[in-house]
GROMACS .gro file of C-alpha atoms in nm:
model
  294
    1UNK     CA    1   0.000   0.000   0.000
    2UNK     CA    2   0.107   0.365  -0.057
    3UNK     CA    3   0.333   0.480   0.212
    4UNK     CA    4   0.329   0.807   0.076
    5UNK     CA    5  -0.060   0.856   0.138
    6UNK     CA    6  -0.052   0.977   0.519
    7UNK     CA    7   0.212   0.960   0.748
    8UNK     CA    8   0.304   1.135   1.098
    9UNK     CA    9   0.569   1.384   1.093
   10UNK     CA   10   0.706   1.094   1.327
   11UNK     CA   11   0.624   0.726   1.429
   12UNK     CA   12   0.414   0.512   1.301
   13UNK     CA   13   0.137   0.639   1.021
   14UNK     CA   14  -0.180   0.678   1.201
   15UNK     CA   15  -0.506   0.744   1.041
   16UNK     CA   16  -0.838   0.806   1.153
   17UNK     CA   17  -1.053   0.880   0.901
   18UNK     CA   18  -1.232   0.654   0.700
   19UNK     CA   19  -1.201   0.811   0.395
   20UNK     CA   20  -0.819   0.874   0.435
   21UNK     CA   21  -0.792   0.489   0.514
   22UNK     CA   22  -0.960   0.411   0.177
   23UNK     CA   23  -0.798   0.709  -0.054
   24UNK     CA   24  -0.498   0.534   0.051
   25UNK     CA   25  -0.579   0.179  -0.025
   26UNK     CA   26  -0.710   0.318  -0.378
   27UNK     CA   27  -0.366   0.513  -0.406
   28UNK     CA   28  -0.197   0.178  -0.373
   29UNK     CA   29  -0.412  -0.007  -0.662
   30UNK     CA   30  -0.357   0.322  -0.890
   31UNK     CA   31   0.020   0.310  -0.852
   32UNK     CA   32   0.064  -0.056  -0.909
   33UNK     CA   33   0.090  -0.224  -0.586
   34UNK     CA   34   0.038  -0.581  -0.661
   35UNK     CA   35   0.169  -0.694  -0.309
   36UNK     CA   36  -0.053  -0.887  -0.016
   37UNK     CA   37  -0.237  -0.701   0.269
   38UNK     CA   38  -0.262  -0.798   0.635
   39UNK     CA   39  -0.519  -0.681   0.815
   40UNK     CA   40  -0.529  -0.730   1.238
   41UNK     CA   41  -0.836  -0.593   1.384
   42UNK     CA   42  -0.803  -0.501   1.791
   43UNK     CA   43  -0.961  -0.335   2.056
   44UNK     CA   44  -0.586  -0.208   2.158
   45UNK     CA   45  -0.488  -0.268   2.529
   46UNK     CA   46  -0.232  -0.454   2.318
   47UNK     CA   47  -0.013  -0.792   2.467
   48UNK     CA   48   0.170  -1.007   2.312
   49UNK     CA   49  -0.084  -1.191   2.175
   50UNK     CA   50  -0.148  -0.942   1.938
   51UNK     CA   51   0.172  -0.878   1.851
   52UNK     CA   52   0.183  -1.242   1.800
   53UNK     CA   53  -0.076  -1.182   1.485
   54UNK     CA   54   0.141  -0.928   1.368
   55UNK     CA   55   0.422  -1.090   1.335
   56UNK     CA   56   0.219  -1.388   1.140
   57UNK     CA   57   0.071  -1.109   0.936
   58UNK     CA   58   0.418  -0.959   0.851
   59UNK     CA   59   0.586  -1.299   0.781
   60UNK     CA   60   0.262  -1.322   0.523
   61UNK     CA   61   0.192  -1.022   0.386
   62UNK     CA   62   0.342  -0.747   0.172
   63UNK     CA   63   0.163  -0.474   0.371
   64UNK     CA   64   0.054  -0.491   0.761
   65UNK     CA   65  -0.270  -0.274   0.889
   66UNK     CA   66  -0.372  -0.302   1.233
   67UNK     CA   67  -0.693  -0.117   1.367
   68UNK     CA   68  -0.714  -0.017   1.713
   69UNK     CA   69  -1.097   0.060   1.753
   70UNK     CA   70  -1.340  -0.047   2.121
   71UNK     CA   71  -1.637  -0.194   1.936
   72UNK     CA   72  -1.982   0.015   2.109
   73UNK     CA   73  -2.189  -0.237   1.981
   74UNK     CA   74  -2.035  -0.596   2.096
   75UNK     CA   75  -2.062  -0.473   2.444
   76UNK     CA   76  -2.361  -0.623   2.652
   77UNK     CA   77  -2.247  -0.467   3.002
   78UNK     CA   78  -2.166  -0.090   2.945
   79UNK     CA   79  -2.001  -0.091   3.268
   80UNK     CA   80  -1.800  -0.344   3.094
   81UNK     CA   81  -1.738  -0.094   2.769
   82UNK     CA   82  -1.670   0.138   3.035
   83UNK     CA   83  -1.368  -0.030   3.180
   84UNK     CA   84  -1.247  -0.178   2.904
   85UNK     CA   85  -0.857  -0.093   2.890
   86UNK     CA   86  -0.747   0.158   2.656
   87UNK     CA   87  -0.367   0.224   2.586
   88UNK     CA   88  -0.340   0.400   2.245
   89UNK     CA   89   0.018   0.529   2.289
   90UNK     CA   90   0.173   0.277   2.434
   91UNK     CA   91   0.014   0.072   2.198
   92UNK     CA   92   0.149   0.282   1.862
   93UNK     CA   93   0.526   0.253   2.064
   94UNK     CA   94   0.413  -0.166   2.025
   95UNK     CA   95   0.317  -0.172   1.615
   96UNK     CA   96   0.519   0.061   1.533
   97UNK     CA   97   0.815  -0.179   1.705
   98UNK     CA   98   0.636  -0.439   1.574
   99UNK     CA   99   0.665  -0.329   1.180
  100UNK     CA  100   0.333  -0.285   1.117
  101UNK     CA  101   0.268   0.006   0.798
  102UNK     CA  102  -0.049   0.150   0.889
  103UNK     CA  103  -0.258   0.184   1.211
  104UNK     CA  104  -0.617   0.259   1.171
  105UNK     CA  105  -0.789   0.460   1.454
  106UNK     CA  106  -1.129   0.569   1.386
  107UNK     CA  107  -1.339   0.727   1.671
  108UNK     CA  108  -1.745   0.579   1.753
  109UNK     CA  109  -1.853   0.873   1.512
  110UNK     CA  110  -1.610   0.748   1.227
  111UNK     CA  111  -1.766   0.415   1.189
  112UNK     CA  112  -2.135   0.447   1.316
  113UNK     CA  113  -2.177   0.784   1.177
  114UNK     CA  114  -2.573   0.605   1.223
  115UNK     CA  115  -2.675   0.321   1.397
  116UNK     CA  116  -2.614   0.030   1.251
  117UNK     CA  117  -2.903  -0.196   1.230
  118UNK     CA  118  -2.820  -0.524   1.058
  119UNK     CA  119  -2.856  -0.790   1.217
  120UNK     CA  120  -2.616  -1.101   1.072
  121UNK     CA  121  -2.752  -1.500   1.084
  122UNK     CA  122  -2.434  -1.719   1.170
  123UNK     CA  123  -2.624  -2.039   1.087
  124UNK     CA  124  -2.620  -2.141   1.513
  125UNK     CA  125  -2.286  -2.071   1.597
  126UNK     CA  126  -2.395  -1.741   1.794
  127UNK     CA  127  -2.668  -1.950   2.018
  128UNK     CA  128  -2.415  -2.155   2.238
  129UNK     CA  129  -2.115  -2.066   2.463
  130UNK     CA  130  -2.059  -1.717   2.470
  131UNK     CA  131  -2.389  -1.614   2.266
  132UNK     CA  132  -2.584  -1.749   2.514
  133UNK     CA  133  -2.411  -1.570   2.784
  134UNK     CA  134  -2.342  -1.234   2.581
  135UNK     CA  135  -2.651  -1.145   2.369
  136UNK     CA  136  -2.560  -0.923   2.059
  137UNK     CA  137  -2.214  -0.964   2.137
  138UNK     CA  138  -2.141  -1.167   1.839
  139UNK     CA  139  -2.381  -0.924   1.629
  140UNK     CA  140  -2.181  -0.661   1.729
  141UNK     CA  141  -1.869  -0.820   1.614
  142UNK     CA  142  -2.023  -0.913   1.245
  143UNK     CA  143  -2.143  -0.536   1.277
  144UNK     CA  144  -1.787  -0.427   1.339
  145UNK     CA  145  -1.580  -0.637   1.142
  146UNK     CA  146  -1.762  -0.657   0.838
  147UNK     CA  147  -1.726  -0.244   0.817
  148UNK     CA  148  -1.376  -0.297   0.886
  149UNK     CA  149  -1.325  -0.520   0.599
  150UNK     CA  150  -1.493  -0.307   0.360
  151UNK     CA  151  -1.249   0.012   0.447
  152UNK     CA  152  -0.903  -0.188   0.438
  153UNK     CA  153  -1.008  -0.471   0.171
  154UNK     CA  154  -0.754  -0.671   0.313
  155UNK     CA  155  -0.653  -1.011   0.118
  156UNK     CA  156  -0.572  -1.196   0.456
  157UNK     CA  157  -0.715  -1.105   0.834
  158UNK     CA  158  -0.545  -1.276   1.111
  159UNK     CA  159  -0.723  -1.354   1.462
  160UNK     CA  160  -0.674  -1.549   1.747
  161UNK     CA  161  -0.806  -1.876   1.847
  162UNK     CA  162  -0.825  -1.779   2.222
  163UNK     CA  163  -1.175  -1.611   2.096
  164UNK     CA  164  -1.244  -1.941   1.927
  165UNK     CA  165  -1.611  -1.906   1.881
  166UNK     CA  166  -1.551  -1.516   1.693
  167UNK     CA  167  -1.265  -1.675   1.482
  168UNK     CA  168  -1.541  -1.949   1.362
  169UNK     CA  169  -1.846  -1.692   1.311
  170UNK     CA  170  -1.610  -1.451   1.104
  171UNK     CA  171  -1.518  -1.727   0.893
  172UNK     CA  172  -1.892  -1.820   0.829
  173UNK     CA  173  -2.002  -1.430   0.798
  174UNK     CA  174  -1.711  -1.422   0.496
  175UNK     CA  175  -1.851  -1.712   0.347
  176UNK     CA  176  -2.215  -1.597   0.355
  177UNK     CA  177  -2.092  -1.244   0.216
  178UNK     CA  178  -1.868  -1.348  -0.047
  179UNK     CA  179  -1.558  -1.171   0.082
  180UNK     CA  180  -1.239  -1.244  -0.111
  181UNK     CA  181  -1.061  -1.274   0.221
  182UNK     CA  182  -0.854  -1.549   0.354
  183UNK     CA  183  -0.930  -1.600   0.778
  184UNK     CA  184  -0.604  -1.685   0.924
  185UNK     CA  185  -0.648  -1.821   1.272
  186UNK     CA  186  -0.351  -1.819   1.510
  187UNK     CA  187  -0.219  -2.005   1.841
  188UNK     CA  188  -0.308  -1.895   2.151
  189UNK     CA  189  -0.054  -1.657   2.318
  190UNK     CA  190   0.000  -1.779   2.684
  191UNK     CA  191   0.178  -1.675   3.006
  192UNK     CA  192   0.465  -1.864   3.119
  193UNK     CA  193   0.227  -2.002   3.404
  194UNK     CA  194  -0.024  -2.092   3.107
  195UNK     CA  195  -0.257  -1.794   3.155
  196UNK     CA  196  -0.402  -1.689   2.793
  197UNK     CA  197  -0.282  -1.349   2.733
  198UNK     CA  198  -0.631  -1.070   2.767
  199UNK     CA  199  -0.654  -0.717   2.728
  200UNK     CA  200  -0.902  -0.793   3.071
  201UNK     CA  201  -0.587  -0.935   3.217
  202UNK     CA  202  -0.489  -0.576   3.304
  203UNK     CA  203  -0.739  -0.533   3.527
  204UNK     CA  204  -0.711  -0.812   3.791
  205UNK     CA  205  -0.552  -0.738   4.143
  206UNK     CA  206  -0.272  -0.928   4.207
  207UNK     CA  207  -0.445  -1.226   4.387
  208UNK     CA  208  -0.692  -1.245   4.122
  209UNK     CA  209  -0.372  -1.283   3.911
  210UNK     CA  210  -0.224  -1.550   4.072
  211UNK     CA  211  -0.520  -1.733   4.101
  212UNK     CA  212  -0.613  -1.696   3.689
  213UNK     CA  213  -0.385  -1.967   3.602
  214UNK     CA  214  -0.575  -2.247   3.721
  215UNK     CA  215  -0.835  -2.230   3.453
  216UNK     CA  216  -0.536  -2.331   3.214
  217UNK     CA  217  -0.425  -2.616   3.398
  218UNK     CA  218  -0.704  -2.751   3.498
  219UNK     CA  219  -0.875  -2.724   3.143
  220UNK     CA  220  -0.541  -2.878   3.003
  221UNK     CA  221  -0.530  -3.161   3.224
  222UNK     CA  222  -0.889  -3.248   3.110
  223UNK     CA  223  -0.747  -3.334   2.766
  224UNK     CA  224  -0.551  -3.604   2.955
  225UNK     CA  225  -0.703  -3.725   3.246
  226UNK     CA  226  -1.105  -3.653   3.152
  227UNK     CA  227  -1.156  -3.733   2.766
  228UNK     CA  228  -1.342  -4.123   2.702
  229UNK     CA  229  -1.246  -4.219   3.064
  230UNK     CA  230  -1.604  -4.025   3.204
  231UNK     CA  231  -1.891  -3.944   3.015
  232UNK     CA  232  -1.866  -3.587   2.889
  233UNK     CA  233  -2.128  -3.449   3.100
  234UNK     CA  234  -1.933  -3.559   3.397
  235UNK     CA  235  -1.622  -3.449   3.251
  236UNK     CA  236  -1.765  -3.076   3.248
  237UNK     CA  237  -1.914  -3.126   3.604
  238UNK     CA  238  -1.533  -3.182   3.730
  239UNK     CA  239  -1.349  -2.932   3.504
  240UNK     CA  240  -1.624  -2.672   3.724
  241UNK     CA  241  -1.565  -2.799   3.993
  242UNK     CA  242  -1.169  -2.806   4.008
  243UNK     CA  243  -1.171  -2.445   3.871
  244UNK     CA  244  -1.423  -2.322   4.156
  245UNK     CA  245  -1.187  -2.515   4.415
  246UNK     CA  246  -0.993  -2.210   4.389
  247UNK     CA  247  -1.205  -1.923   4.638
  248UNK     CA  248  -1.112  -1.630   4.409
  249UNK     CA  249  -1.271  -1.805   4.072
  250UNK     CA  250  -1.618  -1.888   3.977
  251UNK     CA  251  -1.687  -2.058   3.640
  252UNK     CA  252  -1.975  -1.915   3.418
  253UNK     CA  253  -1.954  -2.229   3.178
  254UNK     CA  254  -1.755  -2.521   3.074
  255UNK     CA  255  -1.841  -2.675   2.716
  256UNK     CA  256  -1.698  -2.957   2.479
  257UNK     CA  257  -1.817  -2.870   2.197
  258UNK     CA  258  -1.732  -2.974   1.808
  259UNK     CA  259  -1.468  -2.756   1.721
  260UNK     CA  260  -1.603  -2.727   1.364
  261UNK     CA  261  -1.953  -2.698   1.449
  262UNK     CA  262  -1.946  -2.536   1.794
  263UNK     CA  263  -2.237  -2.762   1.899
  264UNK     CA  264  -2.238  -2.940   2.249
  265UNK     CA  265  -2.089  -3.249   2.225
  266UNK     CA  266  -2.296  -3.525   2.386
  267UNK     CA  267  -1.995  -3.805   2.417
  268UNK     CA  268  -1.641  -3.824   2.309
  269UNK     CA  269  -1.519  -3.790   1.941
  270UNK     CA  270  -1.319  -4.032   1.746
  271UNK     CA  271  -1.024  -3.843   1.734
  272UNK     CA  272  -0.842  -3.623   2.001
  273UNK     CA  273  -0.873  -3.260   1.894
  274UNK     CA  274  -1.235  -3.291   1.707
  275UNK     CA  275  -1.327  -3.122   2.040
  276UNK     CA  276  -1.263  -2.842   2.244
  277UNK     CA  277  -1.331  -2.801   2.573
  278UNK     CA  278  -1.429  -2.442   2.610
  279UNK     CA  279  -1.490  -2.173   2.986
  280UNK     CA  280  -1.562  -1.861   3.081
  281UNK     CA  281  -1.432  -1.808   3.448
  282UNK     CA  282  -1.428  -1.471   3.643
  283UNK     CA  283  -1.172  -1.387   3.885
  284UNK     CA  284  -1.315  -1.099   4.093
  285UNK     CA  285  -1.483  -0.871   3.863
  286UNK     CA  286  -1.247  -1.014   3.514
  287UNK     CA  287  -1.443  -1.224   3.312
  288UNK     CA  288  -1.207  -1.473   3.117
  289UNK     CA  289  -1.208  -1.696   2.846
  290UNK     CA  290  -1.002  -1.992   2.725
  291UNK     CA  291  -1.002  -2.331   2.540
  292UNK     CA  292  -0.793  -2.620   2.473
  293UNK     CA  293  -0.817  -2.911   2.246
  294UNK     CA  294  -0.969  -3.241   2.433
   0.00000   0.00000   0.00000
């Protein structure tokens, strides 16, 4: 893409505007550019997860975009909008570190200039796990990403598989829209005690900290000590119960689900890794997600 477009006196080029974002992507087809783009879509608060889908989208693209943008509309709690951790300098210091050509920034104005009122059908997989507990959160995300796609036209869009259940609905919403995009979904990014890395992670106290790691190994063990030695009802039953042994954790779910389908899984598949074994745990006021292979 054209570097020449928009760039800060110093740092990293930043741009906020919509129309600059798309002037420049047009720029880039006009003079010839015939290269790749990467496109990594955050909420900034940004860890080394992230950076660990920019360095994928470096190693596989000619051109690198990240957008740093807290999504209104996939918020259910507004207290949890609210306190959602926001870093925008420190984060620029990070991509701009990182390699990455062009930042996007766009205020709430910027990309809902109006309310957006579409509302997307992801064939089921927004009804289980985290849809159930979230409503409109994965609406919002269709909502958000889809306009995100349509300003950067990316070729390739990179997202983690610690939000398993987004990284399948965003493959299914480019399917049902016809997007000439490929969905690259990367590793999770943990701690060395196992915790996955979180923007939320900011925001526990120090016990809750310490206690967070648990989920990970008691999930993890599952895959070894749980799967086709109980039945998998049972299996979830334990994995709750071993989590909320710890006094500073309380699980809001445990699932084993397909991990193509997302749908409960009623016994054990053939194969280890045709399920996942999916929570959502909070530790004080942190609600956290993770899942592992079973």
């Amino acid at each position: 893409m054209c570097r020449k477009t928009y760039r800060r006196q110093a740092g990293i080029p930043s741009i906020s505007s919509i129309l600059r974002m798309k002037l420049c992507r047009r720029a880039s087809e006009l003079a010839g550019f015939r290269g790749t783009v990467g496109f990594v879509p955050t909420m900034g608060a940004l860890h080394a997860g992230h950076l660990s889908l920019v360095g994928e989208c470096r190693r596989a693209c000619d051109t690198a975009v990240v957008s740093i943008f807290v999504n209104p509309t996939q918020f259910n709690d507004p207290k949890d909008l609210e306190n959602y951790p926001r870093t925008e300098e420190a984060d620029l210091k990070l991509l701009e570190a990182a390699g990455v050509d062009f930042v996007f920034a766009p205020t709430v104005e910027e990309i809902y200039p109006e309310p957006d009122t579409r509302v997307f059908d992801f064939g089921g997989l927004d009804r289980v796990m985290e849809g159930e507990h979230r409503p409109g959160h994965f609406n919002g995300v269709g909502q958000v990403v889809s306009r995100l796609f349509d300003i950067v036209k990316p070729d390739k869009a990179f997202f983690g598989e610690k939000d398993f259940q987004q990284l399948a609905i965003i493959r299914h919403m480019v399917r049902g829209l016809s997007l000439p995009i490929e969905i690259v979904g990367c590793p999770i990014v943990r701690d060395t005690d196992g915790l996955a890395r979180s923007s939320r992670n900011l925001l526990l106290t120090p016990e809750h900290r310490r206690a967070a790691p648990r989920i990970y190994e008691v999930l993890s063990d599952a895959a070894v000590s749980l799967r086709g030695k109980v039945p998998v009802a049972e299996a979830k039953r334990l994995i709750a119960e071993r989590i909320d042994a710890n006094p500073l954790l309380e699980t809001e779910y445990i699932e084993i689900a397909s991990a193509e389908t997302l749908q409960p899984a009623s016994e054990w598949g053939r194969a280890a890794g045709d399920l996942r074994c999916f929570a959502a745990v909070r530790a004080g006021t942190v609600r956290l997600i993770d899942n592992v292979a079973i």
